[in-house]
Coordinates of C-alpha atoms and ligand atoms in Angstrom, one line a residue:
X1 CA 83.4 81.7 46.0
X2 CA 81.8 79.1 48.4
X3 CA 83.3 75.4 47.8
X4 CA 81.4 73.4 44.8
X5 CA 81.8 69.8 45.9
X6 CA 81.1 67.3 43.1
X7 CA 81.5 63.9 44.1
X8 CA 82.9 61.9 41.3
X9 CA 82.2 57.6 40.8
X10 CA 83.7 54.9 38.7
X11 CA 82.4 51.9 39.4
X12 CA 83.3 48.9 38.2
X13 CA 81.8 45.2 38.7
X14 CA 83.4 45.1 42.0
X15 CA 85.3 48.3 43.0
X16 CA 84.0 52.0 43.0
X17 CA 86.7 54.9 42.6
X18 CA 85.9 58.0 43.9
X19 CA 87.3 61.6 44.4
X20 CA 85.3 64.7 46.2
X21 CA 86.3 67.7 43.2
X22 CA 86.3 71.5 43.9
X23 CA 87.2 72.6 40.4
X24 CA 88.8 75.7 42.5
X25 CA 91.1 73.2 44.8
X26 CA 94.2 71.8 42.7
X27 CA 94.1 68.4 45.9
X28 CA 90.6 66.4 46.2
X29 CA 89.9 66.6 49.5
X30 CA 89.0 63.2 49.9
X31 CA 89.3 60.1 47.2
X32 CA 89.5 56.7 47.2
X33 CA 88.5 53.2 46.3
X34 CA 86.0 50.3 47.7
X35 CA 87.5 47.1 46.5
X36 CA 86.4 42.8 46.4
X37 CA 82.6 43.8 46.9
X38 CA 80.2 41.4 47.4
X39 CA 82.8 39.1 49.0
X40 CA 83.9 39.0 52.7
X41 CA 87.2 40.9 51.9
X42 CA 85.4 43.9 50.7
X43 CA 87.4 46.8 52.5
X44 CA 86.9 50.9 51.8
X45 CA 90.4 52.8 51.4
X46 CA 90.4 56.4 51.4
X47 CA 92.8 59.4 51.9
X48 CA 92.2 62.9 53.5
X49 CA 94.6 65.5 54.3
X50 CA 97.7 63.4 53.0
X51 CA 96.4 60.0 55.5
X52 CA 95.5 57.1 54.2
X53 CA 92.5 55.3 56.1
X54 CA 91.1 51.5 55.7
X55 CA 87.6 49.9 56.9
X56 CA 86.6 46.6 56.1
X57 CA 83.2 46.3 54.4
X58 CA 82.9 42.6 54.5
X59 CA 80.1 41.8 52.6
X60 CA 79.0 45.2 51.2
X61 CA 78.0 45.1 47.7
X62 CA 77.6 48.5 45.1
X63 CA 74.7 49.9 47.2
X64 CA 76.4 49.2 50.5
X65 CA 79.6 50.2 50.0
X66 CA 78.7 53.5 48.7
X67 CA 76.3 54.7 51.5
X68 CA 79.9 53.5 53.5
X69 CA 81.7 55.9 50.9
X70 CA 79.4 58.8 51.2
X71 CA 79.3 59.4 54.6
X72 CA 83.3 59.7 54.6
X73 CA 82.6 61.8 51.8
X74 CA 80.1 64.1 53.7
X75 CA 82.5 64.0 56.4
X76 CA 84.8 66.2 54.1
X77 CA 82.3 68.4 52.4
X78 CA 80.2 69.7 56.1
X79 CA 77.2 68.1 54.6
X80 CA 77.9 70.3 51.5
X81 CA 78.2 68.2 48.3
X82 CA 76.5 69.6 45.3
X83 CA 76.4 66.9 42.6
X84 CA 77.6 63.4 41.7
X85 CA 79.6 62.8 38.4
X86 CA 79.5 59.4 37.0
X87 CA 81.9 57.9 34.7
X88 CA 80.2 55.7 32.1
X89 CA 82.5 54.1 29.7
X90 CA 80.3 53.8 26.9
X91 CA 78.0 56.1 25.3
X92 CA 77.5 54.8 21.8
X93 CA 76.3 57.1 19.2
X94 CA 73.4 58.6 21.9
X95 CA 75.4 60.6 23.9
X96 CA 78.1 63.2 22.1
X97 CA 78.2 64.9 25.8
X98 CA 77.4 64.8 29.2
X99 CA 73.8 64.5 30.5
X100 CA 71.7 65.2 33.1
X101 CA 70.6 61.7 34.7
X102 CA 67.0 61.2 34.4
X103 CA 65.2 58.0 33.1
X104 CA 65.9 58.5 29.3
X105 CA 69.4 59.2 30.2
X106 CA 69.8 55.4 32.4
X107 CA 67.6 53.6 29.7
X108 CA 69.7 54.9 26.9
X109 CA 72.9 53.9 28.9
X110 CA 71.5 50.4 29.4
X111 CA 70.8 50.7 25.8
X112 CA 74.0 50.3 24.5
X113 CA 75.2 47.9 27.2
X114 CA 75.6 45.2 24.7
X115 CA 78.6 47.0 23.5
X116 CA 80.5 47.3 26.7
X117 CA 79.3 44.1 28.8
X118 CA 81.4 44.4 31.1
X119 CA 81.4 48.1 32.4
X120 CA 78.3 50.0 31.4
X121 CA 76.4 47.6 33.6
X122 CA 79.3 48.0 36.4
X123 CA 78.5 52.0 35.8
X124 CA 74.4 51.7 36.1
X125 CA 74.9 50.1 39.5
X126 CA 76.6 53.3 41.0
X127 CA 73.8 55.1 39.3
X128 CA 71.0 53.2 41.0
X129 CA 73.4 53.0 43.9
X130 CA 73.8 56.8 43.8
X131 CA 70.4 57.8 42.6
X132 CA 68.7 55.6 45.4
X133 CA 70.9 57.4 48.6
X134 CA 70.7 61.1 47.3
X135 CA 67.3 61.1 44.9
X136 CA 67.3 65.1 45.4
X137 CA 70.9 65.4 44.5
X138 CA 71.8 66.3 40.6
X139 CA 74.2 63.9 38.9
X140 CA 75.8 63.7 35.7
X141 CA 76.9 61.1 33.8
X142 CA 79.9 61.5 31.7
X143 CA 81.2 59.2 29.0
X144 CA 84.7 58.1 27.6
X145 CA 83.5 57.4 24.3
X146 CA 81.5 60.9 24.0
X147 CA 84.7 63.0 22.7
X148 CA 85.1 60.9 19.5
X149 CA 81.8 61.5 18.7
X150 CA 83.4 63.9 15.9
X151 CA 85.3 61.0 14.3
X152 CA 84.2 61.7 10.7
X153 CA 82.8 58.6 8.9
X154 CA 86.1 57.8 7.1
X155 CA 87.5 57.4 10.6
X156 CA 84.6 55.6 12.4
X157 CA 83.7 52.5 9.9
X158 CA 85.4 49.7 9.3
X159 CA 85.5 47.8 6.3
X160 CA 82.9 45.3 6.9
X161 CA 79.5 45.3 5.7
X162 CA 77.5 48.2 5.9
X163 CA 74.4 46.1 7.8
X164 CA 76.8 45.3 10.6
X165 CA 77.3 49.3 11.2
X166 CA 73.7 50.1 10.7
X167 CA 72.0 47.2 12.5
X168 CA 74.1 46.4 15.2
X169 CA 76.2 49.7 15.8
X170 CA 79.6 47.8 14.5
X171 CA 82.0 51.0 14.1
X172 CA 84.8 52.9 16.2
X173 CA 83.9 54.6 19.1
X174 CA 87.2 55.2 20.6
X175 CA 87.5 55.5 24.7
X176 CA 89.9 57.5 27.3
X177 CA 87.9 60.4 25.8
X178 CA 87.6 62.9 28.8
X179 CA 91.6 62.7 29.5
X180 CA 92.2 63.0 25.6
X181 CA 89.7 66.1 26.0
X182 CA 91.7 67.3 29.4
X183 CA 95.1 67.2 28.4
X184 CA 94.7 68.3 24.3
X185 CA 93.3 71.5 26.0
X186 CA 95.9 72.0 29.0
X187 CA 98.5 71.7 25.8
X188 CA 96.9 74.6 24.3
X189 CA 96.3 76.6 27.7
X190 CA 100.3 75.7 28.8
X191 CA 101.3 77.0 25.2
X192 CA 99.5 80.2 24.9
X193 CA 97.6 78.6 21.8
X194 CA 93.8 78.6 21.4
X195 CA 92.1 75.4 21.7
X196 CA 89.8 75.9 18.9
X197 CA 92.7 76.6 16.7
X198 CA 95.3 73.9 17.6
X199 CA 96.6 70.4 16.1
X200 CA 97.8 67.9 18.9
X201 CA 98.8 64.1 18.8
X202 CA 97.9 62.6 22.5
X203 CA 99.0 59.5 23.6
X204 CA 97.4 58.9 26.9
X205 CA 99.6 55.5 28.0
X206 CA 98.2 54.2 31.4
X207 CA 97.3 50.5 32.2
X208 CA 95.0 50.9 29.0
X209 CA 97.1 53.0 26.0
X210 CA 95.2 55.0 23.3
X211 CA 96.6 57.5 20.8
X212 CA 94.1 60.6 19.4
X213 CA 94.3 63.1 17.2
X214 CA 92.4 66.1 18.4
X215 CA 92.0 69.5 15.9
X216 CA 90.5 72.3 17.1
X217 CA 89.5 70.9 20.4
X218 CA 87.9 67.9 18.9
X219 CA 88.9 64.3 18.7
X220 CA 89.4 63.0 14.5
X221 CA 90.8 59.8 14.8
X222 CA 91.6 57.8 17.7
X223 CA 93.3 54.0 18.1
X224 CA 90.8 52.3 20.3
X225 CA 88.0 51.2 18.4
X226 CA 84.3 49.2 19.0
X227 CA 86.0 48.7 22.1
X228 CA 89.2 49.3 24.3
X229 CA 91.3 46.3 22.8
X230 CA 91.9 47.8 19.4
X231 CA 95.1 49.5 18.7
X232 CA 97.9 50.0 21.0
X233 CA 100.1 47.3 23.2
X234 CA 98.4 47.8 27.0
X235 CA 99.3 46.5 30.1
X236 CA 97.7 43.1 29.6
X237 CA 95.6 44.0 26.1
X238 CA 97.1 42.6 23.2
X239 CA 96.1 45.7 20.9
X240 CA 95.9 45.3 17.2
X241 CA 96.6 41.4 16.1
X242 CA 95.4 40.0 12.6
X243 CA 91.6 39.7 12.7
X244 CA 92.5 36.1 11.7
X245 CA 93.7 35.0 14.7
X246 CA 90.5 33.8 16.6
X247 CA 89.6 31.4 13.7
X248 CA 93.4 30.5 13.3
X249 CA 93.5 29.6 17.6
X250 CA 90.0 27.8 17.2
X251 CA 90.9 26.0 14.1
X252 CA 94.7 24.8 15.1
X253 CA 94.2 24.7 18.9
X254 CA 90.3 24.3 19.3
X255 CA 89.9 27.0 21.7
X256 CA 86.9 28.7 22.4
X257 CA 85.4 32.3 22.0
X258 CA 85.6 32.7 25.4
X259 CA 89.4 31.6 25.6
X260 CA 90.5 33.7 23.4
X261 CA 88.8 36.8 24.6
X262 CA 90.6 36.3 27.9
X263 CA 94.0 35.9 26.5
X264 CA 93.5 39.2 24.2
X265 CA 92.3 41.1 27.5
X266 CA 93.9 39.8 30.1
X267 CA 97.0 37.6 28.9
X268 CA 98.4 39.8 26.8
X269 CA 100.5 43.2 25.9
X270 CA 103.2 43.9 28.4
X271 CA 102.3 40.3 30.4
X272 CA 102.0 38.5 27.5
X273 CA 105.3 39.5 25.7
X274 CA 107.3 39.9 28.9
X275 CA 106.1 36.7 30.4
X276 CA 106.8 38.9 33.5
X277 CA 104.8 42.0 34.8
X278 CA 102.1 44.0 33.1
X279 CA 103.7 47.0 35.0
X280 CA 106.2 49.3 33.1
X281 CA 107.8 50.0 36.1
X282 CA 108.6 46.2 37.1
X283 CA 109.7 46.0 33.6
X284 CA 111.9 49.0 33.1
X285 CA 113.8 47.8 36.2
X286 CA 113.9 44.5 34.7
X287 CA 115.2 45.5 31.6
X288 CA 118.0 47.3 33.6
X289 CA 118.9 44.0 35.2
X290 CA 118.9 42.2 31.4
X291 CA 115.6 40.5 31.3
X292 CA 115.3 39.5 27.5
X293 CA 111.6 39.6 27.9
X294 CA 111.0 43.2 29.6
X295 CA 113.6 44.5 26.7
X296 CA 111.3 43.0 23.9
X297 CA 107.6 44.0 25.6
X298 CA 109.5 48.2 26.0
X299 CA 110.5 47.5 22.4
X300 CA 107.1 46.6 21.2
X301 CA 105.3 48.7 22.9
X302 CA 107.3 51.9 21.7
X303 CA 107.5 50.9 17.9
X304 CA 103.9 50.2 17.9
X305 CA 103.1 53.7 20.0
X306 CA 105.2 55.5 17.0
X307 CA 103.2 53.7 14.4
X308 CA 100.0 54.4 15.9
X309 CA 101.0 58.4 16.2
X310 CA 102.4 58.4 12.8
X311 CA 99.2 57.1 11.5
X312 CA 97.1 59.5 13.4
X313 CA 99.1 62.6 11.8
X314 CA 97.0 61.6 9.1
X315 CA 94.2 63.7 11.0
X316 CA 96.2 66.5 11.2
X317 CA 96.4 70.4 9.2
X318 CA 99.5 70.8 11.1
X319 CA 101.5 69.2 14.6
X320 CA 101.4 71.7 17.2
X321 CA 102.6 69.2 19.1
X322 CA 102.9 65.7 21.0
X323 CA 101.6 65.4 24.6
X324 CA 102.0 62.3 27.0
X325 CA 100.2 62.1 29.3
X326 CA 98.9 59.1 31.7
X327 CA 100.9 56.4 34.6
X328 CA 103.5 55.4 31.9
X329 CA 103.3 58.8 29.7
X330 CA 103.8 60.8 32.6
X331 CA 106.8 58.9 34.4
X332 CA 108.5 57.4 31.8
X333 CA 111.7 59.3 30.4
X334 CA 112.5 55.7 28.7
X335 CA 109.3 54.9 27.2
X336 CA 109.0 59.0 25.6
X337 CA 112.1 58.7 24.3
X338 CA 112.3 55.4 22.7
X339 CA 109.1 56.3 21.3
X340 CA 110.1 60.0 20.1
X341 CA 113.1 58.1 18.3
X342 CA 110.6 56.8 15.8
X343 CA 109.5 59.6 14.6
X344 CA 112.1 61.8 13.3
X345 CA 110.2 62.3 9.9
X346 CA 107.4 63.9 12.2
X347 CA 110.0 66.4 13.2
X348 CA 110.2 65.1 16.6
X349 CA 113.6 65.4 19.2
X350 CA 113.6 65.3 22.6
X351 CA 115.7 67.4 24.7
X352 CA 116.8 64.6 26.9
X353 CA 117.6 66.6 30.2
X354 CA 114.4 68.1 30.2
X355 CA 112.8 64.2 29.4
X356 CA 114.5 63.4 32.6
X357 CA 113.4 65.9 34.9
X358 CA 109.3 65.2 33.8
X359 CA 107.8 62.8 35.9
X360 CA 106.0 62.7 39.6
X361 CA 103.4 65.3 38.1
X362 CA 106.5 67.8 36.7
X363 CA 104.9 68.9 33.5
X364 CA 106.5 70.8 30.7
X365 CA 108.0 70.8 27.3
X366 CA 110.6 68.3 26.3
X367 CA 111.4 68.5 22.9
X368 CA 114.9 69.5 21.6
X369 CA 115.4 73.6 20.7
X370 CA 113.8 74.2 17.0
X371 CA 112.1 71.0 16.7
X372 CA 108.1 70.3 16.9
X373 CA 106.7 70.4 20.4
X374 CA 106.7 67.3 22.8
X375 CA 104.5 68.1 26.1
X376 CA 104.4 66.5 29.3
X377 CA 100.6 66.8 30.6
X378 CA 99.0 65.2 33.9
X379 CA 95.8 64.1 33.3
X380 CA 92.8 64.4 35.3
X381 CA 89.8 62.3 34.6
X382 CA 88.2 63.2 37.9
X383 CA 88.6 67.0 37.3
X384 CA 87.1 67.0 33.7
X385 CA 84.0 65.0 35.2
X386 CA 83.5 67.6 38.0
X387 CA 83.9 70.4 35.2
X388 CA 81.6 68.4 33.2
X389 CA 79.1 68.0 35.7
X390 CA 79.1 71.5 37.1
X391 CA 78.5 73.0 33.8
X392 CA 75.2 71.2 33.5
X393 CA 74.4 72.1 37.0
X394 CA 74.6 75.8 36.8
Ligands
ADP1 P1 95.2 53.4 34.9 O1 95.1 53.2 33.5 O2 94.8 52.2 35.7 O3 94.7 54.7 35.5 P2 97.8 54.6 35.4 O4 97.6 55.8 34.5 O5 98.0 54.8 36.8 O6 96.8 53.4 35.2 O7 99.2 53.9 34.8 C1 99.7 52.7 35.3 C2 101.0 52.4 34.6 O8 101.9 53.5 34.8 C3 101.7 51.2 35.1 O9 102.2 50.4 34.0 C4 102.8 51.8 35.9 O10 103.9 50.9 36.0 C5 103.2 53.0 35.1 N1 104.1 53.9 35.8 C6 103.8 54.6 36.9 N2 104.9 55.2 37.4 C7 105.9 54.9 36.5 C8 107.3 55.2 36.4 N3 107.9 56.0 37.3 N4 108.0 54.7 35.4 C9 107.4 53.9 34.5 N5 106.1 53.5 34.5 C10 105.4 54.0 35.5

């Protein structure tokens, strides 16, 4: 079969990610990221064939960098690339798949930018970006929140009232979706089960950390909520804190809305607690070395992981099994099993030579003989996108 190049974007307000996909190629052939645009340190990295490459871009903003991006991109493909994949964080309740762009699709996205500020305008610029360079070419956009669609209503509200749901869309949505989707479905494909008839708890545990429960191939509960800072300890996310605490911080210390957003999103979870590193690599070796800090942030972040699983076994018929997956899920031997260890009533053991040997992108069971499955998976966003975006191309 001839190569089906689909380009896939993430932009955000000043970087855009990229990889070229063939869905029949395990390597991308060529991926990379634009960083600092619209200032003079804007530079394009990229790797091809195992080389890395840099270009400075000084000045380049979404538009400019990615007519930079594309030719690289053609480069690779011999003028062959079939489609463009973009990764749109939120969806709201429109969009329970991927669509087609067309100008419903981008209005409905800006629709429900209110809800994530930050990064469904971020996304629209590499669709204007994109649609503006390549007006003939199909793309796709594809959403994080579209998998937890299927959250039944029990799952999806919160306890406030109902007006705030109906009028202004206050209710879980849940994000991380498309790896949730990816590695709930390699799980089944690596076990010899069939997706629509399997039970996993995923805990996808990258610089942002959410747990899901998925049944059946579909997502019923998930720990991220009306937007990514709900639920677990993250990198520099605080996760779940009393609801209190704004008025408790503006009351006692005066600080404002905007204050107390950044210290939730950006001063917080590993950072925060450590007072060191928001990377659990720094901090394991840290935490080898004594730091009291590292120790408490791994501590945290593991009892509150278990809690969050535990709670999403609530979702479940049955456990078919546990699957990490993500930076930290996929490399961390320390973090799986001081996690696993707090959840012996779920039936879970590791065995801890084959813990060990799972990381770099080894994949594989890890649980102990007899006891419920544990699963290493590697995720890949960029590969669900392409498969996402192919489907509605053929
Ligand atoms: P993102 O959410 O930005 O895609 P990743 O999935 O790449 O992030 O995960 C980044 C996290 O994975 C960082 O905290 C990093 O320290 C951690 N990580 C990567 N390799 C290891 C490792 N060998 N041991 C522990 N943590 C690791």
């Amino acid at each position: 079969m001839p190569a089906r190049n689909i380009l896939v974007i993430n932009c955000g307000s000043s970087s855009i990610k990229f990889a070229l996909v063939d869905p029949d190629q395990q390597a991308f052939a060529i991926s990379g990221l634009a960083e600092r645009l619209g200032s003079a340190d804007a530079v394009l990295h990229w790797q091809r064939d195992g080389i890395k490459h840099s270009q400075a871009i000084a000045g380049d903003d979404h538009r400019a960098a990615l007519a930079h991006l594309l030719q690289r991109v053609q480069e690779a493909t011999g003028g062959q690339l079939h489609g463009i994949g973009h990764r749109i964080v939120h969806g709201g309740e429109h969009f329970t798949r991927a669509q087609r762009l067309d100008d419903g699709v981008i209005a409905a996205i800006r629709a429900v930018a209110p809800l994530a500020p930050l990064h469904n305008p971020a996304g629209l610029l590499g669709i204007e970006a994109a649609l503006a360079l390549y007006p003939e070419l199909p793309q796709v956009a594809v959403f994080d929140t579209a998998f937890h669609q299927t959250l039944p209503e029990h799952a999806f509200r919160y306890a406030v009232p109902e007006q705030l749901y109906r009028d202004h869309g206050v209710r879980r949505y849940g994000f991380h979706g498309t790896s949730h989707r990816f590695v709930s479905a390699r799980a089944a494909e690596m076990t010899g089960l069939a997706v629509d008839d399997s039970a996993w708890l995923v805990a996808h545990l990258g610089n942002g950390c959410s747990t899901c429960a998925v049944v059946n191939g579909q997502s019923r509960d998930t720990s991220m909520g009306l937007t990514p800072l709900e639920g677990l300890v993250m990198g520099t996310r605080s996760g779940d804190v009393d609801p209190n605490l704004h008025s408790h911080l503006s009351r006692t210390l005066g600080w404002s809305l905007e204050q107390i957003d950044r210290m939730l999103n950006h001063d917080s979870g590993l950072l925060g607690l450590s007072g060191l590193s928001n990377d659990m690599r720094s901090l394991e070796q840290a935490r080898e070395e004594g730091h009291a800090g590292a120790t408490l942030a791994i501590e945290v972040f593991c009892y509150r992981l278990a809690k969050s699983l535990a709670a999403m076994s609530c979702a479940l018929p049955r456990l078919d099994g546990l699957v990490f997956t993500g930076g930290i899920g996929e490399n961390s031997p320390l973090i799986r099993s001081k996690t696993v260890a707090h959840l012996s009533l779920l039936g879970l053991k590791l065995d801890e030579a084959a813990n060990a040997r799972c990381l770099r992108g080894v994949s594989g069971p890890i649980n102990a003989q007899g006891h419920t499955r544990v699963l290493v998976v590697p995720t890949n966003e960029e590969r669900q996108i392409a498969l996402d975006t192919l489907a509605l191309l053929d």
